[in-house]
Amino acid sequence: MKVDKVMDLKGLPCPMPVVKVSKGIKEVQVGQVIEAITTDPGALADFPAWARTSGNEILKTDQGDGVIKIYIKRNK
């Protein structure tokens, strides 16, 4: 998977990772992918909910060593 933008959001509490990605996704073109790296376990629920309401798509979620990587495709 080609990643167009990486956002390091480690250490930020909920809801800041979603807030930052919501702004950051406007910096990539439709069809491009953001990799959001977070340590907030709430992100596992927050990002899918945000993606549904914003019209974007979660392509993949990886977890390991306390880090969560979420790959988001801009659809709008």
PDB file of C-alpha atoms in Angstrom, residues 41-74:
ATOM      1  CA  PRO A  41      -6.605   2.896  22.377  1.00  0.00           C
ATOM      2  CA  GLY A  42      -9.774   4.936  21.815  1.00  0.00           C
ATOM      3  CA  ALA A  43      -8.609   5.437  18.239  1.00  0.00           C
ATOM      4  CA  LEU A  44      -9.800   1.921  17.413  1.00  0.00           C
ATOM      5  CA  ALA A  45     -13.402   3.119  17.861  1.00  0.00           C
ATOM      6  CA  ASP A  46     -12.948   6.803  17.033  1.00  0.00           C
ATOM      7  CA  PHE A  47     -11.379   6.477  13.579  1.00  0.00           C
ATOM      8  CA  PRO A  48     -13.984   4.106  12.089  1.00  0.00           C
ATOM      9  CA  ALA A  49     -16.787   6.340  13.442  1.00  0.00           C
ATOM     10  CA  TRP A  50     -15.113   9.441  12.004  1.00  0.00           C
ATOM     11  CA  ALA A  51     -14.504   7.712   8.661  1.00  0.00           C
ATOM     12  CA  ARG A  52     -18.181   6.758   8.372  1.00  0.00           C
ATOM     13  CA  THR A  53     -19.386  10.284   9.057  1.00  0.00           C
ATOM     14  CA  SER A  54     -16.717  12.011   6.957  1.00  0.00           C
ATOM     15  CA  GLY A  55     -17.015   9.699   3.938  1.00  0.00           C
ATOM     16  CA  ASN A  56     -13.434   8.451   4.147  1.00  0.00           C
ATOM     17  CA  GLU A  57     -12.292   4.829   4.337  1.00  0.00           C
ATOM     18  CA  ILE A  58     -10.218   2.871   6.841  1.00  0.00           C
ATOM     19  CA  LEU A  59      -8.124   0.536   4.680  1.00  0.00           C
ATOM     20  CA  LYS A  60      -6.229  -1.266   7.410  1.00  0.00           C
ATOM     21  CA  THR A  61      -5.445  -1.170  11.135  1.00  0.00           C
ATOM     22  CA  ASP A  62      -2.264  -2.619  12.654  1.00  0.00           C
ATOM     23  CA  GLN A  63      -1.530  -2.954  16.361  1.00  0.00           C
ATOM     24  CA  GLY A  64       1.676  -3.839  18.163  1.00  0.00           C
ATOM     25  CA  ASP A  65       3.931  -2.704  21.010  1.00  0.00           C
ATOM     26  CA  GLY A  66       1.353  -0.183  22.210  1.00  0.00           C
ATOM     27  CA  VAL A  67       1.235   1.539  18.837  1.00  0.00           C
ATOM     28  CA  ILE A  68      -1.763   1.594  16.519  1.00  0.00           C
ATOM     29  CA  LYS A  69      -1.353   2.345  12.819  1.00  0.00           C
ATOM     30  CA  ILE A  70      -4.470   3.268  10.893  1.00  0.00           C
ATOM     31  CA  TYR A  71      -4.440   3.666   7.118  1.00  0.00           C
ATOM     32  CA  ILE A  72      -7.097   6.055   5.855  1.00  0.00           C
ATOM     33  CA  LYS A  73      -8.038   6.707   2.234  1.00  0.00           C
ATOM     34  CA  ARG A  74      -9.468  10.096   1.369  1.00  0.00           C
TER      35      ARG A  74
END
